[in-house]
Amino acid sequence: MCKVDTIHEGSAPVSKEVSQTIPPWPGPVTNNFHKGLSIDGSPQRGYSCVSTATKDSWEGLFDEGYRADVSVNTDDGGIIYAHANILGMASPAMKGLLKQSSRFRRQRSISILGVPHDAVRVFIRFLYSSCYEKREMEEFVVHLLVLSHVYLVPQLKQECEKKLEHGLLTTENVVDIFQLALLCDAPRLSLICHRMILKNFKTVCTTTGWKVMKNSHPALEKELVESMIEEDNRQKERIKKLNERKIYLLLYEAMEALVHIYKDGCQTIGPSDKDFKENQAPCKYVACKGLELLVRHFAGCKLRVPGGCIHCKRMWQLLELHSRLCANSHTCRVPLCRNFKERIKKQSKKDEIRWKMLVKKILRTKRIAGAPFISSAKASSLWQ
């Protein structure tokens, strides 16, 4: 008699000859999925991380039901035959159900009700081969998400979440998926659904899923509405701060242009000792043109007193703002800079606080924008 060496796994001896004929158990789906291709390059009909031969062996075992010892009862009297060892190893919850089932019968039986028969079949097939077909995933993704959560199959649960996140989630089903994600402990999916609801709130409110949720879960509907109100307020606050920042940047540019006009002079306006040349290069200061018109108006206006002319009032404000930003009013060539410095000492505390806040916000906004108020190259000659 020919002797055969054995390999012991646990307490059960397994012959080497037999072990070579049994296909290896497909491991957890942690490797990259190959869309349309297997590892050896041959085409696949679905998604898998194992070779075609291994996949076909395990799917053949499931399809043929060879020596199946478990019958899975589904809705409408459907029966799916499977193997207890495979179900138990792939799903801890299944292992517990099989232990509770009757051991007096050779054929054990469990029931999976409440979902379509075909969805249960796709689920059991995944427990065998870790594979699925794209069409079946698109059709039964919601049912597979529930089954993978209930029977503790994290690999399938992750795949269902990915498919919903990348294409299968729509404004029509987002409310249903959101509730399902909360029940199935899928925080990433629930967050994605929540963001999608807030982004398309008006459209989602008209869907059937929203109306059903409003009647069955009014507390959840109230939370979503409150979240939408908070998001809307945050958006308004962001827009308000953005607009304020734009105003502060414009004021900063006006201050630079004001110093530029009175120190260096621009194309048609400048200090009395300025020698204007023809065909000068365009001014690099954006605010210079508008400020030049304002300076010309200020110089010739008969209602120049503060409060008499709105344009002159604006010019007075710019001159005072400049004086508060000016580092050396004794050598500054901007008009009334030193006068405003003296006037500041006599202002009320309320006005002083208001001006200080404005200066602080202008400087802070410019720092956020990525440049100091006065560049180092310009600072040495600005006040000469």
Short mmCIF file of C-alpha atoms in Angstrom, two decimals:
data_model
loop_
_atom_site.label_atom_id
_atom_site.label_comp_id
_atom_site.label_asym_id
_atom_site.label_seq_id
_atom_site.Cartn_x
_atom_site.Cartn_y
_atom_site.Cartn_z
CA MET A 1 0.00 0.00 0.00
CA CYS A 2 1.34 3.40 -0.96
CA LYS A 3 1.74 5.81 1.95
CA VAL A 4 0.79 9.45 1.59
CA ASP A 5 2.37 12.13 3.77
CA THR A 6 -0.09 14.40 5.52
CA ILE A 7 -0.05 18.05 6.52
CA HIS A 8 -1.78 18.78 9.82
CA GLU A 9 -3.87 21.97 10.00
CA GLY A 10 -5.21 22.27 13.51
CA SER A 11 -6.44 18.79 14.46
CA ALA A 12 -7.54 17.56 11.03
CA PRO A 13 -4.91 15.87 8.77
CA VAL A 14 -5.05 16.85 5.13
CA SER A 15 -3.23 14.82 2.50
CA LYS A 16 -0.84 16.63 0.17
CA GLU A 17 -2.52 15.12 -2.87
CA VAL A 18 -5.93 16.34 -1.77
CA SER A 19 -4.61 19.74 -0.75
CA GLN A 20 -3.20 20.27 -4.23
CA THR A 21 -6.62 19.68 -5.83
CA ILE A 22 -8.56 22.03 -3.52
CA PRO A 23 -8.42 25.65 -4.73
CA PRO A 24 -7.01 28.09 -2.15
CA TRP A 25 -9.46 30.11 -0.12
CA PRO A 26 -9.82 33.57 -1.63
CA GLY A 27 -8.41 35.99 0.90
CA PRO A 28 -9.97 39.28 2.01
CA VAL A 29 -10.45 41.86 -0.70
CA THR A 30 -7.61 44.15 0.28
CA ASN A 31 -5.66 44.28 -2.97
CA ASN A 32 -6.43 46.55 -5.90
CA PHE A 33 -9.52 45.56 -7.84
CA HIS A 34 -8.95 44.88 -11.54
CA LYS A 35 -11.77 46.36 -13.54
CA GLY A 36 -12.44 44.10 -16.52
CA LEU A 37 -9.10 42.24 -16.17
CA SER A 38 -7.87 39.36 -14.02
CA ILE A 39 -4.37 38.99 -12.65
CA ASP A 40 -3.18 36.98 -15.66
CA GLY A 41 -4.64 39.53 -18.10
CA SER A 42 -7.69 37.56 -19.26
CA PRO A 43 -11.02 39.43 -19.35
CA GLN A 44 -13.49 39.17 -16.48
CA ARG A 45 -17.18 39.84 -16.40
CA GLY A 46 -17.04 41.53 -13.00
CA TYR A 47 -14.57 42.70 -10.33
CA SER A 48 -12.09 40.49 -8.52
CA CYS A 49 -8.69 40.39 -6.82
CA VAL A 50 -8.01 36.67 -7.46
CA SER A 51 -7.05 34.76 -10.56
CA THR A 52 -9.67 33.58 -13.02
CA ALA A 53 -9.03 29.88 -12.30
CA THR A 54 -9.48 30.31 -8.57
CA LYS A 55 -12.57 32.43 -9.04
CA ASP A 56 -14.14 29.92 -11.43
CA SER A 57 -13.44 27.05 -9.03
CA TRP A 58 -15.19 28.71 -6.13
CA GLU A 59 -18.07 29.98 -8.24
CA GLY A 60 -18.45 26.50 -9.73
CA LEU A 61 -18.66 25.07 -6.25
CA PHE A 62 -21.42 27.55 -5.44
CA ASP A 63 -23.33 27.14 -8.72
CA GLU A 64 -23.29 23.32 -8.68
CA GLY A 65 -23.91 23.09 -4.93
CA TYR A 66 -21.64 20.04 -4.72
CA ARG A 67 -22.15 18.40 -1.31
CA ALA A 68 -23.96 21.48 -0.04
CA ASP A 69 -25.09 21.10 3.56
CA VAL A 70 -27.00 24.37 4.07
CA SER A 71 -30.17 25.62 2.45
CA VAL A 72 -30.76 29.38 2.51
CA ASN A 73 -34.46 30.21 2.35
CA THR A 74 -35.43 33.50 0.68
CA ASP A 75 -38.64 35.35 -0.14
CA ASP A 76 -41.23 33.72 -2.43
CA GLY A 77 -40.08 30.24 -1.44
CA GLY A 78 -36.65 30.51 -3.05
CA ILE A 79 -33.84 28.22 -1.87
CA ILE A 80 -30.09 28.67 -2.32
CA TYR A 81 -27.79 25.76 -1.47
CA ALA A 82 -24.45 26.50 0.14
CA HIS A 83 -21.70 25.07 2.35
CA ALA A 84 -21.67 25.72 6.08
CA ASN A 85 -17.87 25.86 6.38
CA ILE A 86 -17.56 28.53 3.70
CA LEU A 87 -20.42 30.65 5.03
CA GLY A 88 -19.09 30.39 8.58
CA MET A 89 -15.56 31.40 7.60
CA ALA A 90 -16.70 34.34 5.45
CA SER A 91 -19.28 35.68 7.89
CA PRO A 92 -19.09 35.54 11.72
CA ALA A 93 -22.81 36.20 11.90
CA MET A 94 -23.50 33.26 9.59
CA LYS A 95 -21.32 31.07 11.80
CA GLY A 96 -23.47 31.97 14.80
CA LEU A 97 -26.70 31.20 12.93
CA LEU A 98 -25.37 27.85 11.77
CA LYS A 99 -24.43 26.89 15.32
CA GLN A 100 -27.96 27.69 16.45
CA SER A 101 -29.56 25.69 13.65
CA SER A 102 -30.67 22.13 14.24
CA ARG A 103 -27.85 19.58 14.28
CA PHE A 104 -30.12 16.58 14.19
CA ARG A 105 -30.71 17.05 10.51
CA ARG A 106 -28.00 16.50 7.98
CA GLN A 107 -29.21 19.53 5.98
CA ARG A 108 -29.10 22.76 7.94
CA SER A 109 -31.38 25.66 7.06
CA ILE A 110 -31.25 29.42 7.59
CA SER A 111 -33.55 32.16 6.31
CA ILE A 112 -32.67 35.53 4.77
CA LEU A 113 -35.93 37.37 4.22
CA GLY A 114 -36.90 40.90 3.32
CA VAL A 115 -34.61 41.23 0.30
CA PRO A 116 -34.97 39.88 -3.27
CA HIS A 117 -33.90 36.32 -3.97
CA ASP A 118 -31.37 37.44 -6.58
CA ALA A 119 -29.79 39.88 -4.13
CA VAL A 120 -29.28 37.04 -1.62
CA ARG A 121 -27.73 34.93 -4.36
CA VAL A 122 -25.27 37.72 -5.26
CA PHE A 123 -24.43 38.05 -1.56
CA ILE A 124 -23.78 34.31 -1.07
CA ARG A 125 -21.72 34.20 -4.27
CA PHE A 126 -19.50 36.99 -2.90
CA LEU A 127 -18.88 34.93 0.25
CA TYR A 128 -17.44 32.21 -2.01
CA SER A 129 -15.34 34.12 -4.53
CA SER A 130 -15.20 37.77 -3.35
CA CYS A 131 -16.53 38.68 -6.81
CA TYR A 132 -19.62 40.35 -8.21
CA GLU A 133 -20.94 41.51 -11.53
CA LYS A 134 -21.24 45.20 -12.26
CA ARG A 135 -24.86 44.95 -13.36
CA GLU A 136 -25.87 43.05 -10.23
CA MET A 137 -24.06 45.54 -7.98
CA GLU A 138 -25.86 48.46 -9.60
CA GLU A 139 -29.21 46.70 -9.22
CA PHE A 140 -28.85 45.40 -5.66
CA VAL A 141 -26.34 47.79 -4.08
CA VAL A 142 -28.78 48.88 -1.35
CA HIS A 143 -29.73 45.32 -0.44
CA LEU A 144 -26.08 44.21 -0.50
CA LEU A 145 -25.16 47.08 1.83
CA VAL A 146 -27.77 45.90 4.34
CA LEU A 147 -26.75 42.25 4.05
CA SER A 148 -23.05 43.02 4.40
CA HIS A 149 -23.77 45.02 7.55
CA VAL A 150 -26.11 42.50 9.13
CA TYR A 151 -23.89 39.48 8.41
CA LEU A 152 -20.58 41.27 9.10
CA VAL A 153 -18.90 41.17 5.70
CA PRO A 154 -16.76 44.36 5.73
CA GLN A 155 -15.19 43.81 2.29
CA LEU A 156 -18.57 43.80 0.56
CA LYS A 157 -19.75 46.71 2.69
CA GLN A 158 -16.78 48.80 1.60
CA GLU A 159 -17.45 47.97 -2.05
CA CYS A 160 -21.10 49.00 -1.73
CA GLU A 161 -20.08 52.32 -0.14
CA LYS A 162 -17.56 52.97 -2.93
CA LYS A 163 -20.10 52.28 -5.67
CA LEU A 164 -22.65 54.56 -4.06
CA GLU A 165 -20.08 57.29 -3.59
CA HIS A 166 -18.83 57.09 -7.18
CA GLY A 167 -21.93 57.19 -9.30
CA LEU A 168 -24.87 55.32 -7.79
CA LEU A 169 -25.83 58.09 -5.36
CA THR A 170 -28.38 60.51 -6.84
CA THR A 171 -30.71 63.23 -5.61
CA GLU A 172 -33.59 60.77 -5.90
CA ASN A 173 -32.15 58.12 -3.57
CA VAL A 174 -29.85 60.20 -1.37
CA VAL A 175 -32.39 60.53 1.47
CA ASP A 176 -32.98 56.76 1.56
CA ILE A 177 -29.25 56.04 1.41
CA PHE A 178 -28.61 58.61 4.14
CA GLN A 179 -31.03 56.88 6.52
CA LEU A 180 -29.59 53.50 5.56
CA ALA A 181 -26.04 54.71 6.19
CA LEU A 182 -27.02 55.84 9.69
CA LEU A 183 -28.56 52.45 10.42
CA CYS A 184 -25.66 50.48 8.92
CA ASP A 185 -22.93 52.41 10.73
CA ALA A 186 -21.36 53.86 7.57
CA PRO A 187 -20.09 57.29 8.73
CA ARG A 188 -18.29 58.24 5.51
CA LEU A 189 -21.32 57.40 3.38
CA SER A 190 -23.66 59.28 5.73
CA LEU A 191 -21.38 62.34 5.57
CA ILE A 192 -21.34 62.26 1.76
CA CYS A 193 -25.13 61.94 1.69
CA HIS A 194 -25.50 64.81 4.17
CA ARG A 195 -23.33 67.09 2.04
CA MET A 196 -25.23 66.14 -1.10
CA ILE A 197 -28.55 66.90 0.60
CA LEU A 198 -27.36 70.35 1.70
CA LYS A 199 -25.89 71.10 -1.72
CA ASN A 200 -29.10 70.15 -3.56
CA PHE A 201 -31.59 70.93 -0.80
CA LYS A 202 -34.36 72.39 -2.95
CA THR A 203 -34.29 69.46 -5.37
CA VAL A 204 -34.05 66.82 -2.63
CA CYS A 205 -37.04 68.31 -0.76
CA THR A 206 -39.29 67.48 -3.73
CA THR A 207 -38.33 63.78 -3.89
CA THR A 208 -40.48 60.91 -2.67
CA GLY A 209 -37.77 59.83 -0.23
CA TRP A 210 -37.90 63.19 1.54
CA LYS A 211 -41.69 63.08 1.83
CA VAL A 212 -41.58 59.56 3.27
CA MET A 213 -38.84 60.54 5.73
CA LYS A 214 -40.86 63.60 6.79
CA ASN A 215 -43.76 61.35 7.82
CA SER A 216 -41.78 58.44 9.28
CA HIS A 217 -38.82 60.28 10.84
CA PRO A 218 -39.82 63.91 11.55
CA ALA A 219 -36.91 64.34 13.99
CA LEU A 220 -34.39 63.53 11.26
CA GLU A 221 -36.14 65.87 8.85
CA LYS A 222 -35.94 68.62 11.48
CA GLU A 223 -32.20 68.04 11.96
CA LEU A 224 -31.58 68.28 8.21
CA VAL A 225 -33.53 71.53 7.96
CA GLU A 226 -31.59 72.98 10.91
CA SER A 227 -28.33 71.87 9.27
CA MET A 228 -29.37 73.61 6.08
CA ILE A 229 -30.11 76.84 7.97
CA GLU A 230 -26.72 76.69 9.71
CA GLU A 231 -24.94 76.02 6.41
CA ASP A 232 -26.77 78.92 4.78
CA ASN A 233 -25.76 81.25 7.62
CA ARG A 234 -22.14 80.09 7.37
CA GLN A 235 -22.19 80.71 3.63
CA LYS A 236 -23.55 84.23 4.13
CA GLU A 237 -20.88 84.90 6.74
CA ARG A 238 -18.16 83.67 4.37
CA ILE A 239 -19.46 85.93 1.59
CA LYS A 240 -19.63 88.88 4.01
CA LYS A 241 -16.03 88.37 5.14
CA LEU A 242 -14.89 87.95 1.54
CA ASN A 243 -16.53 91.23 0.53
CA GLU A 244 -15.01 93.00 3.55
CA ARG A 245 -11.59 91.66 2.61
CA LYS A 246 -11.99 93.01 -0.92
CA ILE A 247 -12.85 96.47 0.49
CA TYR A 248 -9.80 96.44 2.78
CA LEU A 249 -7.56 95.44 -0.14
CA LEU A 250 -8.98 98.30 -2.21
CA LEU A 251 -8.23 100.72 0.62
CA TYR A 252 -4.68 99.39 0.85
CA GLU A 253 -4.19 99.89 -2.90
CA ALA A 254 -5.62 103.42 -2.61
CA MET A 255 -3.08 104.23 0.12
CA GLU A 256 -0.21 103.04 -2.08
CA ALA A 257 -1.54 104.99 -5.07
CA LEU A 258 -1.93 108.14 -2.93
CA VAL A 259 1.73 108.04 -1.87
CA HIS A 260 2.73 107.26 -5.46
CA ILE A 261 0.88 110.36 -6.81
CA TYR A 262 2.27 112.84 -4.27
CA LYS A 263 5.81 111.44 -4.16
CA ASP A 264 6.64 110.13 -7.64
CA GLY A 265 3.75 111.53 -9.65
CA CYS A 266 1.71 109.70 -12.22
CA GLN A 267 1.21 110.28 -15.94
CA THR A 268 -0.59 113.65 -15.72
CA ILE A 269 -0.51 114.53 -12.04
CA GLY A 270 2.19 114.81 -9.40
CA PRO A 271 4.33 117.14 -7.28
CA SER A 272 5.32 120.57 -8.64
CA ASP A 273 8.90 119.45 -9.30
CA LYS A 274 7.73 116.50 -11.36
CA ASP A 275 9.00 116.48 -14.95
CA PHE A 276 6.25 114.83 -17.01
CA LYS A 277 7.38 112.92 -20.07
CA GLU A 278 5.42 111.89 -23.10
CA ASN A 279 4.70 108.22 -23.90
CA GLN A 280 5.11 107.10 -20.30
CA ALA A 281 4.55 103.46 -19.42
CA PRO A 282 1.12 102.60 -18.00
CA CYS A 283 0.83 103.04 -14.25
CA LYS A 284 1.15 99.80 -12.28
CA TYR A 285 -1.25 100.98 -9.56
CA VAL A 286 -4.82 99.93 -10.34
CA ALA A 287 -6.38 102.55 -8.06
CA CYS A 288 -4.29 105.40 -9.45
CA LYS A 289 -6.63 106.45 -12.25
CA GLY A 290 -9.71 106.76 -10.02
CA LEU A 291 -7.71 108.44 -7.27
CA GLU A 292 -6.24 110.92 -9.75
CA LEU A 293 -9.76 112.07 -10.69
CA LEU A 294 -10.63 112.38 -7.02
CA VAL A 295 -7.50 114.48 -6.31
CA ARG A 296 -8.28 116.83 -9.24
CA HIS A 297 -11.83 117.26 -7.95
CA PHE A 298 -10.60 117.89 -4.42
CA ALA A 299 -8.19 120.57 -5.64
CA GLY A 300 -10.85 122.55 -7.49
CA CYS A 301 -14.04 121.90 -5.51
CA LYS A 302 -15.62 124.96 -3.88
CA LEU A 303 -17.40 122.85 -1.24
CA ARG A 304 -14.24 121.20 -0.01
CA VAL A 305 -15.21 121.41 3.65
CA PRO A 306 -16.06 118.01 5.23
CA GLY A 307 -19.73 117.21 4.73
CA GLY A 308 -20.21 119.69 1.90
CA CYS A 309 -19.32 117.33 -0.96
CA ILE A 310 -19.48 113.53 -0.94
CA HIS A 311 -16.37 113.23 -3.12
CA CYS A 312 -14.39 115.62 -0.95
CA LYS A 313 -15.59 113.79 2.15
CA ARG A 314 -14.17 110.58 0.72
CA MET A 315 -10.87 112.35 0.03
CA TRP A 316 -10.72 113.66 3.61
CA GLN A 317 -11.23 110.10 4.86
CA LEU A 318 -8.45 108.75 2.63
CA LEU A 319 -6.07 111.45 3.85
CA GLU A 320 -6.85 110.68 7.47
CA LEU A 321 -6.44 106.95 6.88
CA HIS A 322 -3.07 107.62 5.27
CA SER A 323 -1.93 109.65 8.26
CA ARG A 324 -2.75 106.75 10.56
CA LEU A 325 -0.69 104.39 8.40
CA CYS A 326 2.14 106.82 7.76
CA ALA A 327 5.39 106.01 9.57
CA ASN A 328 6.98 109.48 9.30
CA SER A 329 4.64 112.42 8.84
CA HIS A 330 7.51 114.98 9.09
CA THR A 331 8.99 113.97 5.72
CA CYS A 332 5.78 112.69 4.08
CA ARG A 333 4.75 114.56 0.93
CA VAL A 334 1.06 113.69 1.14
CA PRO A 335 -0.94 116.83 2.02
CA LEU A 336 -2.20 117.36 5.58
CA CYS A 337 -0.48 114.25 6.88
CA ARG A 338 1.06 116.08 9.86
CA ASN A 339 -2.16 118.04 10.48
CA PHE A 340 -4.16 114.83 10.81
CA LYS A 341 -1.54 113.41 13.17
CA GLU A 342 -2.18 116.38 15.48
CA ARG A 343 -5.93 116.13 15.01
CA ILE A 344 -5.92 112.45 16.03
CA LYS A 345 -4.85 113.43 19.55
CA LYS A 346 -8.03 115.49 19.97
CA GLN A 347 -10.49 112.89 18.65
CA SER A 348 -13.02 111.17 20.86
CA LYS A 349 -12.28 107.72 22.21
CA LYS A 350 -15.10 106.22 20.12
CA ASP A 351 -13.68 107.58 16.85
CA GLU A 352 -10.19 106.52 17.85
CA ILE A 353 -11.30 102.92 18.43
CA ARG A 354 -13.16 102.86 15.11
CA TRP A 355 -10.12 104.08 13.16
CA LYS A 356 -7.76 101.71 14.93
CA MET A 357 -9.98 98.74 14.06
CA LEU A 358 -10.04 99.80 10.41
CA VAL A 359 -6.25 100.12 10.25
CA LYS A 360 -5.82 96.77 11.98
CA LYS A 361 -8.14 95.01 9.51
CA ILE A 362 -6.41 96.57 6.50
CA LEU A 363 -2.99 95.43 7.68
CA ARG A 364 -4.26 91.97 8.58
CA THR A 365 -5.98 91.55 5.23
CA LYS A 366 -2.83 92.53 3.37
CA ARG A 367 -0.77 90.05 5.38
CA ILE A 368 -3.28 87.31 4.52
CA ALA A 369 -3.03 88.30 0.86
CA GLY A 370 0.69 87.55 1.03
CA ALA A 371 2.52 90.92 1.13
CA PRO A 372 3.46 93.46 3.80
CA PHE A 373 1.90 96.87 3.82
CA ILE A 374 5.09 98.46 2.47
CA SER A 375 7.75 96.45 0.66
CA SER A 376 11.33 96.68 1.94
CA ALA A 377 12.60 98.20 -1.31
CA LYS A 378 9.96 100.91 -1.18
CA ALA A 379 10.14 101.63 2.51
CA SER A 380 13.61 103.18 2.36
CA SER A 381 12.63 105.84 -0.16
CA LEU A 382 8.90 106.23 0.36
CA TRP A 383 9.11 109.01 2.92
CA GLN A 384 12.14 110.88 1.53
#
